[in-house]
JSON list of C-alpha atoms and ligand atoms in Angstrom, two decimals:
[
{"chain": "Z", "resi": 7, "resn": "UNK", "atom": "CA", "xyz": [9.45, -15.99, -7.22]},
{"chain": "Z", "resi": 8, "resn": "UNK", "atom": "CA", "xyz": [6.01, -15.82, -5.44]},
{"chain": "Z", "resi": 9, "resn": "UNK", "atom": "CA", "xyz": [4.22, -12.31, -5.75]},
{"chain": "Z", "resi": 10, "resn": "UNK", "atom": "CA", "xyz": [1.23, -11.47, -3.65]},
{"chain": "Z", "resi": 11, "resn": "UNK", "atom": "CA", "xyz": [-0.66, -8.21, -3.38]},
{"chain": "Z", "resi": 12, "resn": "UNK", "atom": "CA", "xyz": [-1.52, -7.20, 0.20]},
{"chain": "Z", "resi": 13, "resn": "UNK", "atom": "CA", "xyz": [-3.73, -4.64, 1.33]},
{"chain": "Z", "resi": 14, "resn": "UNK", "atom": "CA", "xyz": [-1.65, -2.40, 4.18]},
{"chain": "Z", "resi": 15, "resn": "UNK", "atom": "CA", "xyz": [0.69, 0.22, 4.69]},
{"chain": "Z", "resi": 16, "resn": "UNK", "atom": "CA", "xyz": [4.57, -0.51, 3.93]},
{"chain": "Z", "resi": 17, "resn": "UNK", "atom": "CA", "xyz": [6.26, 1.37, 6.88]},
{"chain": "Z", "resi": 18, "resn": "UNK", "atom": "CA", "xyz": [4.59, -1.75, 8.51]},
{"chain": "Z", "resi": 19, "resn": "UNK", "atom": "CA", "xyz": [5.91, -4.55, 6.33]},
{"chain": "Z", "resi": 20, "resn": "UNK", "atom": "CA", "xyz": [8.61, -7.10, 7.83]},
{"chain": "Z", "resi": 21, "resn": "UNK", "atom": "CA", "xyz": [10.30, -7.23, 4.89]},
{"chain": "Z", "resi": 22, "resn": "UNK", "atom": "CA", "xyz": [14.08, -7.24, 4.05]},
{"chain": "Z", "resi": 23, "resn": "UNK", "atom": "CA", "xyz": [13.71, -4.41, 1.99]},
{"chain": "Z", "resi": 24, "resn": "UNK", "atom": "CA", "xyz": [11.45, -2.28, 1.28]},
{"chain": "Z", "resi": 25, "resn": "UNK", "atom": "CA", "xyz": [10.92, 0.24, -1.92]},
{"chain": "Z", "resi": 26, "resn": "UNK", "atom": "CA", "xyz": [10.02, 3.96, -1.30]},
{"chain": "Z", "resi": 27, "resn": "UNK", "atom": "CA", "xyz": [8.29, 5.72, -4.50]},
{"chain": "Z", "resi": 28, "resn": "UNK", "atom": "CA", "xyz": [10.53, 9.01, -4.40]},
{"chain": "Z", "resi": 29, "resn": "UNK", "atom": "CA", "xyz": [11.69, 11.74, -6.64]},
{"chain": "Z", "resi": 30, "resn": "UNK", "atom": "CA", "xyz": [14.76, 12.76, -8.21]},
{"chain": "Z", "resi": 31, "resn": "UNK", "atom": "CA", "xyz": [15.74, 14.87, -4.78]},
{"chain": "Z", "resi": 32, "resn": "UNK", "atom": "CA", "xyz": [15.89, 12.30, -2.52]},
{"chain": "Z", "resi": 33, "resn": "UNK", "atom": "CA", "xyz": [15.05, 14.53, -0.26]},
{"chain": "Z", "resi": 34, "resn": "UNK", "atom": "CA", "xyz": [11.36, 13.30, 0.40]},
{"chain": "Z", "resi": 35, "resn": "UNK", "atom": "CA", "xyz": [7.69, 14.56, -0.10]},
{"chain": "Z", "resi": 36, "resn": "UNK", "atom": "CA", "xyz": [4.67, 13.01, 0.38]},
{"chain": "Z", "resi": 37, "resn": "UNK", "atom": "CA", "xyz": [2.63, 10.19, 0.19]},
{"chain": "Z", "resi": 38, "resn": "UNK", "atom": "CA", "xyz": [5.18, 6.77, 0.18]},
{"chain": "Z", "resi": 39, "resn": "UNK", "atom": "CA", "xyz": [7.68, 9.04, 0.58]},
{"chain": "Z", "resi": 40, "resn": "UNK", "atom": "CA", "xyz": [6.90, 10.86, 3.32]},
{"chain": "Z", "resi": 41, "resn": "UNK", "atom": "CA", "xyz": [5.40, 7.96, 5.33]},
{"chain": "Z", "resi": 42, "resn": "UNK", "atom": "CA", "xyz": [8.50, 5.94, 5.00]},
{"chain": "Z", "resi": 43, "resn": "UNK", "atom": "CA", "xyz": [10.41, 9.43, 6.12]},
{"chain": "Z", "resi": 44, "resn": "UNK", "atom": "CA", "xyz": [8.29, 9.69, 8.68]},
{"chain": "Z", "resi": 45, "resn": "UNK", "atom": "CA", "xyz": [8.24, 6.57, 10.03]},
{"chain": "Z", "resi": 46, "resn": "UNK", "atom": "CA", "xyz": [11.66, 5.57, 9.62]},
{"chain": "Z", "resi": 47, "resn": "UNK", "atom": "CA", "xyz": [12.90, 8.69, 11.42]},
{"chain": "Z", "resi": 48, "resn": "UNK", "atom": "CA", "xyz": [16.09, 10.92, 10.55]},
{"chain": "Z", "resi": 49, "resn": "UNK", "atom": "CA", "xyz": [18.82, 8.29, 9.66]},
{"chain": "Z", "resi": 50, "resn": "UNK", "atom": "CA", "xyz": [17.09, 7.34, 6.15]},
{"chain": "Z", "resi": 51, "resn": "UNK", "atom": "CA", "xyz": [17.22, 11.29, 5.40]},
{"chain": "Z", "resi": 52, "resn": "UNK", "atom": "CA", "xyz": [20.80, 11.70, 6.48]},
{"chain": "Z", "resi": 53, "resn": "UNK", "atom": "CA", "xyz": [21.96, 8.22, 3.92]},
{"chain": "Z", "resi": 54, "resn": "UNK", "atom": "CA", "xyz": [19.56, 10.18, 1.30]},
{"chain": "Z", "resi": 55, "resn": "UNK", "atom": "CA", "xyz": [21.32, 13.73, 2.01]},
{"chain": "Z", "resi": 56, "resn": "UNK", "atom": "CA", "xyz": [24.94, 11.57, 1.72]},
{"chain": "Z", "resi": 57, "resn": "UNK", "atom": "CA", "xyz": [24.03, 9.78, -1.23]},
{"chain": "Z", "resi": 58, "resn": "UNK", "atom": "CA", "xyz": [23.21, 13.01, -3.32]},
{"chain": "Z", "resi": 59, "resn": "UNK", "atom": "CA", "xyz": [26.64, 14.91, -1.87]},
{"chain": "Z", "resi": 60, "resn": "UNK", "atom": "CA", "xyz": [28.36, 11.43, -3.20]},
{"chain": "Z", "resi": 61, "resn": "UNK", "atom": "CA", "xyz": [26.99, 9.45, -6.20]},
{"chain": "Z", "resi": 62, "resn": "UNK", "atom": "CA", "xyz": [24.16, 11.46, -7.28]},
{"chain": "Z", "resi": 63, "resn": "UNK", "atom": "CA", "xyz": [24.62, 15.59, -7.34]},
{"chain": "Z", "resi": 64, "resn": "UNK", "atom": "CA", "xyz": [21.96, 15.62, -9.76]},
{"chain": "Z", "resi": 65, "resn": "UNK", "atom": "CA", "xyz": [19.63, 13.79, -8.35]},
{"chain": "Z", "resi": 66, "resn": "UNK", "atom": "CA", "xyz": [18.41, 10.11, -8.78]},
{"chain": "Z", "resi": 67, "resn": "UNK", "atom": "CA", "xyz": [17.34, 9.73, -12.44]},
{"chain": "Z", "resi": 68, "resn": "UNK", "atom": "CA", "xyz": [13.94, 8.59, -13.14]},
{"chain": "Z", "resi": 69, "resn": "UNK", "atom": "CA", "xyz": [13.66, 4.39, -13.59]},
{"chain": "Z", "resi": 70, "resn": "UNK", "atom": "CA", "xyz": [16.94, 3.95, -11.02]},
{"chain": "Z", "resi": 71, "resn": "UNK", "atom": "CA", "xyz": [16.79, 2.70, -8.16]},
{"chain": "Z", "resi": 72, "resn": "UNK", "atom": "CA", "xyz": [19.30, 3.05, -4.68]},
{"chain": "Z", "resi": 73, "resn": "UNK", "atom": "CA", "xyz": [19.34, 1.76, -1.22]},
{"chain": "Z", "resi": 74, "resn": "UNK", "atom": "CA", "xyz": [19.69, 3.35, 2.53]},
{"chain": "Z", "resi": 75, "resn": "UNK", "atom": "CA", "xyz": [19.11, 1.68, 6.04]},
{"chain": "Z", "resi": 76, "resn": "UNK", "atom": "CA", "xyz": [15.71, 1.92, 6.73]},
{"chain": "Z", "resi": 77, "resn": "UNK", "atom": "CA", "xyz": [16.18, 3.32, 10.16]},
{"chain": "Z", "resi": 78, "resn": "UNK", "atom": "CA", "xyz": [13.56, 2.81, 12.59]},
{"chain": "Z", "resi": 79, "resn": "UNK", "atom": "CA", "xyz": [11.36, 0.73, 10.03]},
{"chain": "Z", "resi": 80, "resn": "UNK", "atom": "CA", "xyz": [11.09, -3.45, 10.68]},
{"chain": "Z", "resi": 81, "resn": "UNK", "atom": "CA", "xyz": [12.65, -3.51, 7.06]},
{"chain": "Z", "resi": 82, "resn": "UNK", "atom": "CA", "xyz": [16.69, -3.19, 7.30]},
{"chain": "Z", "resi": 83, "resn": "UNK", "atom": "CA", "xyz": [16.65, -1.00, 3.74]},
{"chain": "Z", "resi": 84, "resn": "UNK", "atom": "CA", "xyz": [15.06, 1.07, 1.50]},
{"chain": "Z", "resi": 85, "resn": "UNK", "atom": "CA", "xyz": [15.12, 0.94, -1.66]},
{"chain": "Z", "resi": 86, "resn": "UNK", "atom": "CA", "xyz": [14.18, 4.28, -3.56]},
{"chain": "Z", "resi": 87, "resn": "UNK", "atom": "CA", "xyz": [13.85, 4.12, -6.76]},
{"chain": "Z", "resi": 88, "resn": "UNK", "atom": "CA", "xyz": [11.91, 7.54, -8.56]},
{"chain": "Z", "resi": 89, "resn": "UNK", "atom": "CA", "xyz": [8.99, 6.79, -11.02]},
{"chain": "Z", "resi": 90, "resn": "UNK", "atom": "CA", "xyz": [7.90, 8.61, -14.11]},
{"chain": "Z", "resi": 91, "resn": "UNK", "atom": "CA", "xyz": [5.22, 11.38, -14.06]},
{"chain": "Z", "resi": 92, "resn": "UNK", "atom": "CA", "xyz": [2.41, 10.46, -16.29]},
{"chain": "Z", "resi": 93, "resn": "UNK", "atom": "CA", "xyz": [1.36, 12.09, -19.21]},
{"chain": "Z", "resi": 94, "resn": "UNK", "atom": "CA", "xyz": [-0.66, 11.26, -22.26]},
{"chain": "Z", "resi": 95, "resn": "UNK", "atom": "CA", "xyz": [1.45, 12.09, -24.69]},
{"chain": "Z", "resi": 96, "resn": "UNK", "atom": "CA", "xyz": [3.94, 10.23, -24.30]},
{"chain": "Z", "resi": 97, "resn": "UNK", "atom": "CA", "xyz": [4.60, 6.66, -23.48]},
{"chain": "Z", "resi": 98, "resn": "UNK", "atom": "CA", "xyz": [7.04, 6.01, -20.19]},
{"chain": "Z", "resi": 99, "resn": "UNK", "atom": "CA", "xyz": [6.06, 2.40, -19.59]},
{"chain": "Z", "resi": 100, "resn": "UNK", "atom": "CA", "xyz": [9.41, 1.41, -20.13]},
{"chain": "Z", "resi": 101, "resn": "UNK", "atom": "CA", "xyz": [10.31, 3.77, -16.92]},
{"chain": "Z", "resi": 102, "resn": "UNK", "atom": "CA", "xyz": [7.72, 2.79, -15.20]},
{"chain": "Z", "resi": 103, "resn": "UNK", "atom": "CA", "xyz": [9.21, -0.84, -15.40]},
{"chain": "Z", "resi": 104, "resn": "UNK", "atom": "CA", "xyz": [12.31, -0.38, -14.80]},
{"chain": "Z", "resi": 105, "resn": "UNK", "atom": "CA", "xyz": [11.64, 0.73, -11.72]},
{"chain": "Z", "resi": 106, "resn": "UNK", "atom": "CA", "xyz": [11.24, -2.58, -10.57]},
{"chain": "Z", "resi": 107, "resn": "UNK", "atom": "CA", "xyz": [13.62, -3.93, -12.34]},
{"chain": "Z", "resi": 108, "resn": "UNK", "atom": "CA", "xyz": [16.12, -2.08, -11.10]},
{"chain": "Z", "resi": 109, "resn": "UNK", "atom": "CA", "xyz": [15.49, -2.04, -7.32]},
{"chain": "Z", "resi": 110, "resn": "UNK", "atom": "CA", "xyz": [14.91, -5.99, -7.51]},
{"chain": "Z", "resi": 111, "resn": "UNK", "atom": "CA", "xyz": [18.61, -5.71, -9.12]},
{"chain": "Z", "resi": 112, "resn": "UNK", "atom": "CA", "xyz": [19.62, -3.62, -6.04]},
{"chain": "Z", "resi": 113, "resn": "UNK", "atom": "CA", "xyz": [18.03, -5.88, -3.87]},
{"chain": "Z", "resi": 114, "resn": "UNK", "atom": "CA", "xyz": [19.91, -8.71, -4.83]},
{"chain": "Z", "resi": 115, "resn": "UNK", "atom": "CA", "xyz": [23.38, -6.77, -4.08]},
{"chain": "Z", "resi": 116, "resn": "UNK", "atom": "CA", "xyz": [22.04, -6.64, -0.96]},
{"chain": "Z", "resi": 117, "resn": "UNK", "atom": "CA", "xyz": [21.23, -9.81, -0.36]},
{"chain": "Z", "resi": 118, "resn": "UNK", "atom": "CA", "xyz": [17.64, -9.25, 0.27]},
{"chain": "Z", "resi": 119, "resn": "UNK", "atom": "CA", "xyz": [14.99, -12.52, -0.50]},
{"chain": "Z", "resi": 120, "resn": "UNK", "atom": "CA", "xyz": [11.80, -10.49, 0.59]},
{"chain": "Z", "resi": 121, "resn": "UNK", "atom": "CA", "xyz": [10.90, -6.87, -1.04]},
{"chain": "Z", "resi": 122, "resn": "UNK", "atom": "CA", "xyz": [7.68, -5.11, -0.67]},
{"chain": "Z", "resi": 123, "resn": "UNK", "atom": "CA", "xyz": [6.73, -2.32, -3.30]},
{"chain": "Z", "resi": 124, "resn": "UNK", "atom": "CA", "xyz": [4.55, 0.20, -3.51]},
{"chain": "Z", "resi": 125, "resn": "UNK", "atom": "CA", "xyz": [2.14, 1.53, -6.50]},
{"chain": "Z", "resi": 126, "resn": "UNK", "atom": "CA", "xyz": [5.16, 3.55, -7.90]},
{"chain": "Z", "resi": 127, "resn": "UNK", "atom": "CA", "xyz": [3.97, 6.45, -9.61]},
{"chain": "Z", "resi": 128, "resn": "UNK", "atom": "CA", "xyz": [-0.12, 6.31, -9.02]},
{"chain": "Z", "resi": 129, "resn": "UNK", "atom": "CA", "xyz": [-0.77, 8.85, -6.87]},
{"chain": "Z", "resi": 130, "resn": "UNK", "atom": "CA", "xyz": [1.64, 12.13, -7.07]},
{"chain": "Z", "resi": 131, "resn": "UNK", "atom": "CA", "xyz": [2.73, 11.03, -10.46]},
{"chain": "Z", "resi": 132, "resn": "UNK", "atom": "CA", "xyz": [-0.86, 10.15, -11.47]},
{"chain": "Z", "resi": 133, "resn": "UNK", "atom": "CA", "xyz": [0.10, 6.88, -13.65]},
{"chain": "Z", "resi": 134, "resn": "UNK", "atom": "CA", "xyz": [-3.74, 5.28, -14.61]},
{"chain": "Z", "resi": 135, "resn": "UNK", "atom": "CA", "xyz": [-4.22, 2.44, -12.23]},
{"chain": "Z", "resi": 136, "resn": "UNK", "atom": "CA", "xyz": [-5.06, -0.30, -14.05]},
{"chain": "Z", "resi": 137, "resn": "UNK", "atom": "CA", "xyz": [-1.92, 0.12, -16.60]},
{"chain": "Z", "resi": 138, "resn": "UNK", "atom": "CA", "xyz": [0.39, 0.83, -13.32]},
{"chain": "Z", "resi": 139, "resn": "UNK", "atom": "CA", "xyz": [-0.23, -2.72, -12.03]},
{"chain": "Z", "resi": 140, "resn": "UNK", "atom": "CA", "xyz": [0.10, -4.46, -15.31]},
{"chain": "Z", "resi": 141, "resn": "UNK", "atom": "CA", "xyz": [3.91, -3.09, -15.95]},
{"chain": "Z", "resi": 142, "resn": "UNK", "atom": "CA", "xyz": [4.60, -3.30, -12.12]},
{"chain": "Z", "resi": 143, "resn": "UNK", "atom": "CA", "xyz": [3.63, -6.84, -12.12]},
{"chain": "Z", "resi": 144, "resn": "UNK", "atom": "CA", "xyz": [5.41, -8.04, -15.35]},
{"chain": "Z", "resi": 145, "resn": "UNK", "atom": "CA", "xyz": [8.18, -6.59, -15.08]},
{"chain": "Z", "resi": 146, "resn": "UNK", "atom": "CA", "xyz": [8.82, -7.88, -11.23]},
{"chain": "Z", "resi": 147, "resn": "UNK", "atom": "CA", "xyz": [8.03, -11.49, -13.11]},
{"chain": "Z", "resi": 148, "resn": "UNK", "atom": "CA", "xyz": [10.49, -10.60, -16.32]},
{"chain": "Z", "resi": 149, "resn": "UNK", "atom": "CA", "xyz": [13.90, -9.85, -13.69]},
{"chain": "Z", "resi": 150, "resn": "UNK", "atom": "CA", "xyz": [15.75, -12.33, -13.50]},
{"chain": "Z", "resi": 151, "resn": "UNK", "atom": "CA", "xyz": [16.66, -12.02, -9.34]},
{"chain": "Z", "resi": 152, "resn": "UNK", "atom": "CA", "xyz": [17.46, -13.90, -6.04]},
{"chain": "Z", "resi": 153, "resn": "UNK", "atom": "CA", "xyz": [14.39, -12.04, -4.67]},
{"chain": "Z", "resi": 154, "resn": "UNK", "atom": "CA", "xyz": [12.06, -14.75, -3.60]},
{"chain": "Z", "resi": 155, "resn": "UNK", "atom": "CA", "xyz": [9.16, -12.81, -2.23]},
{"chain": "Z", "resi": 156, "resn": "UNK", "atom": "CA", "xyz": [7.85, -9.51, -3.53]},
{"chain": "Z", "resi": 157, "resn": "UNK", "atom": "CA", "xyz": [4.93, -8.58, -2.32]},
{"chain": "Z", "resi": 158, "resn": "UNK", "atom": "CA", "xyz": [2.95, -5.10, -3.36]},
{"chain": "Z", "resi": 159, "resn": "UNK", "atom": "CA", "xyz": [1.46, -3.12, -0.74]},
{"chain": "Z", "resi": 160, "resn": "UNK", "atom": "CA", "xyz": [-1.50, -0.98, -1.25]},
{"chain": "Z", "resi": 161, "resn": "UNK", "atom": "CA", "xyz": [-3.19, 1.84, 0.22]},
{"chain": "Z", "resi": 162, "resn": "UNK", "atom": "CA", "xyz": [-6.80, 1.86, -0.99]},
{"chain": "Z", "resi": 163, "resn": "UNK", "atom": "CA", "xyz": [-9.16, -0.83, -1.86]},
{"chain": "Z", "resi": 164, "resn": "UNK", "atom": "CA", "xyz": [-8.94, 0.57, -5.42]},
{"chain": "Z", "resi": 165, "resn": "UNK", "atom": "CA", "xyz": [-5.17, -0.03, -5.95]},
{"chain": "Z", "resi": 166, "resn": "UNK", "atom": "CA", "xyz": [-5.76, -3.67, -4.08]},
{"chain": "Z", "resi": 167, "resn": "UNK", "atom": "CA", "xyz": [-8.00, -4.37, -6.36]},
{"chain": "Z", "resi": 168, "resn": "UNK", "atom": "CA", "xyz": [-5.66, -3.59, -9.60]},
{"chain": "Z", "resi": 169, "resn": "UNK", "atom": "CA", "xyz": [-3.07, -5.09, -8.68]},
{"chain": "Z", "resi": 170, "resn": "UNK", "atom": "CA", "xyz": [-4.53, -8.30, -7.21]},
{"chain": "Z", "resi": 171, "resn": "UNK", "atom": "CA", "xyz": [-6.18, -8.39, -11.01]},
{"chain": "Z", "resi": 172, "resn": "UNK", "atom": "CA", "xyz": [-2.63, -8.24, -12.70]},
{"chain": "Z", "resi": 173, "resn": "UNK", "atom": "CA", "xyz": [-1.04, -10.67, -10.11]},
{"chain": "Z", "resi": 174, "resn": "UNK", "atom": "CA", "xyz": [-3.78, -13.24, -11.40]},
{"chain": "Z", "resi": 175, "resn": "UNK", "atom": "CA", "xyz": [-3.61, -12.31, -14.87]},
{"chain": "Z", "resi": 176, "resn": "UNK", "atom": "CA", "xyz": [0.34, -13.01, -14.71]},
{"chain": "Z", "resi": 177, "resn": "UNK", "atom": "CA", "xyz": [-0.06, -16.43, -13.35]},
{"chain": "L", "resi": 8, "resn": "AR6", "atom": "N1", "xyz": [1.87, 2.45, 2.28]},
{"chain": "L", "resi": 8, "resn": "AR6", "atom": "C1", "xyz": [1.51, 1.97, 1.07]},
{"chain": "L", "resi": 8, "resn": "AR6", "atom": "N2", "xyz": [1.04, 2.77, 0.08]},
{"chain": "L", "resi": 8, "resn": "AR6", "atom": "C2", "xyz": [0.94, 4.09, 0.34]},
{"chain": "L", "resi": 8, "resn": "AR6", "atom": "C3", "xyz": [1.32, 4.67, 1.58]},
{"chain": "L", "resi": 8, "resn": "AR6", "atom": "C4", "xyz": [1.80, 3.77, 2.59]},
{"chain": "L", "resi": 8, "resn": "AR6", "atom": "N3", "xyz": [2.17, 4.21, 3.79]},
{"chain": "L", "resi": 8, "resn": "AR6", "atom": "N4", "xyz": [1.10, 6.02, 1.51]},
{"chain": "L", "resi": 8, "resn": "AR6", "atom": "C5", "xyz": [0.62, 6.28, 0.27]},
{"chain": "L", "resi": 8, "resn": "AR6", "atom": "N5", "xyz": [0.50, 5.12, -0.43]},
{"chain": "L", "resi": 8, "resn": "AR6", "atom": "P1", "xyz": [2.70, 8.39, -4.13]},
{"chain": "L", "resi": 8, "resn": "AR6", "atom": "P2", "xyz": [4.08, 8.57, -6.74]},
{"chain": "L", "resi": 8, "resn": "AR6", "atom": "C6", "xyz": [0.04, 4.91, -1.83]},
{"chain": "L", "resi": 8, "resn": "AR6", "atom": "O1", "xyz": [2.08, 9.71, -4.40]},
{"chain": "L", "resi": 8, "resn": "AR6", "atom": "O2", "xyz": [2.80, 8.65, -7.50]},
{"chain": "L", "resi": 8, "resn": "AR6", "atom": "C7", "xyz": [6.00, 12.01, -3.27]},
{"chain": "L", "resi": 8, "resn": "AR6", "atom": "O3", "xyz": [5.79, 13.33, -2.89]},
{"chain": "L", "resi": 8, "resn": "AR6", "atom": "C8", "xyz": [-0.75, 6.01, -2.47]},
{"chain": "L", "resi": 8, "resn": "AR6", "atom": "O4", "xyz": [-2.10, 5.96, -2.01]},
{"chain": "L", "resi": 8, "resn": "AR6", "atom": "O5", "xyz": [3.30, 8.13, -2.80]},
{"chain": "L", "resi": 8, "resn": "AR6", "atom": "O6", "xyz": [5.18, 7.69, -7.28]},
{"chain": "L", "resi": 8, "resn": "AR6", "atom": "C9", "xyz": [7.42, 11.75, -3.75]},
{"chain": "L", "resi": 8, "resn": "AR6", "atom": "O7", "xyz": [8.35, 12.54, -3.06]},
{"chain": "L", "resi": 8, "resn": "AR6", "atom": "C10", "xyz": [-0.62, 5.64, -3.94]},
{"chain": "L", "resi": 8, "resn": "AR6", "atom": "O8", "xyz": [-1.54, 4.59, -4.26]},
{"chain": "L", "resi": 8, "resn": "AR6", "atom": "O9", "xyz": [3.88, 8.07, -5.22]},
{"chain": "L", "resi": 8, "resn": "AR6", "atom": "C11", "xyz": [7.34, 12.13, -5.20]},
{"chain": "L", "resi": 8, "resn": "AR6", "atom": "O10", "xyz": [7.48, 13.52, -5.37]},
{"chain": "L", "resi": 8, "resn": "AR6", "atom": "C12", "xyz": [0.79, 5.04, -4.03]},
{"chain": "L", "resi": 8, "resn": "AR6", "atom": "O11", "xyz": [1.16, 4.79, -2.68]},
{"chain": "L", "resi": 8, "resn": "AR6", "atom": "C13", "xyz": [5.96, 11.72, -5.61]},
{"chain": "L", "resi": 8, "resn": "AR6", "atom": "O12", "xyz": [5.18, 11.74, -4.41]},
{"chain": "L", "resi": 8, "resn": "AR6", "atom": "C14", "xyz": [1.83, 5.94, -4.70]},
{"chain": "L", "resi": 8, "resn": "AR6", "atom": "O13", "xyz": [1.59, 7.30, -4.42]},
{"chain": "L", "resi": 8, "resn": "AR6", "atom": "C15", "xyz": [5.92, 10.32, -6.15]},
{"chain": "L", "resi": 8, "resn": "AR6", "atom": "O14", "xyz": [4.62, 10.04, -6.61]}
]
């Protein structure tokens, strides 16, 4: 599997898939989220609104991951998956990485060989940085998966920056 970090905004990406950082709701919100919403127009909301009257009344729990068309995106899915909150007190790495692991499982149901991710659970969620990329980037490397590309997009020069660090440091 070859993983690159890119700097560049994932409603963008020509990707098979790509992986929206959501909440439980499914419903949207803002940053990732509401870009990919936005972007994507109305059909992601209505798989979303069918997928919560269907397989997930409660809400999509936090580490899983599920996929919708990706509407008017150049990516034919997305993949939500909902990370953890941050908190000191507790650790939720394991969460955290099975994020990835999870939607690179759902990927490969789908049959998809490129996914692009974002930094699930940095901003909203406020997960430090640094640590973020680390368990992002490991755990993409630790699934076993068809997925031959994953690339992570970034916002900000500061997230590029992180992850690009951990990409190296896992090679
Ligand atoms: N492309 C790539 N990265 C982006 C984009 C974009 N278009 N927009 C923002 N980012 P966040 P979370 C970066 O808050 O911490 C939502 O309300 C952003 O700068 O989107 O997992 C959901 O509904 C940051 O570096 O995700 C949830 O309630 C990173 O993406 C909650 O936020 C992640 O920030 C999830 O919070």
């Amino acid at each position: 599997m070859r993983i690159a970090a890119v700097r560049g905004d994932i409603t963008e990406q020509e990707v098979d898939a790509v992986v929206n950082a959501a909440n439980s709701s499914l419903l949207g919100g803002g940053g990732v989220d509401g870009a990919i919403h936005r972007r994507g127009g109305p059909e992601i909301l209505e798989a979303c609104r069918e997928l919560r009257s269907t397989r997930y009344p409660d809400g999509l729990g936090v580490g899983q991951a599920v996929a919708t068309t990706a509407g008017k995106l150049p990516a034919r899915w997305v993949i939500h998956t909902v990370g953890p909150t941050f908190t000191p007190s507790e650790d939720r790495s394991e969460l955290l990485a099975a994020c990835f692991r999870e939607s690179l499982k759902v990927a490969d149901t789908l049959g998809a060989s490129t996914v692009a991710f974002p930094a699930v659970s940095t901003g909203v969620y406020r997960y430090p940085l640094a640590e973020a990329a680390e368990i992002a980037v490991r755990s993409a490397r630790d699934t076993p998966t068809n997925v031959e590309n994953v690339r992570f997009v970034l916002f900000d020069t500061e997230s590029y920056e992180a992850f690009t660090a951990a990409v190296q440091h896992s090679e």
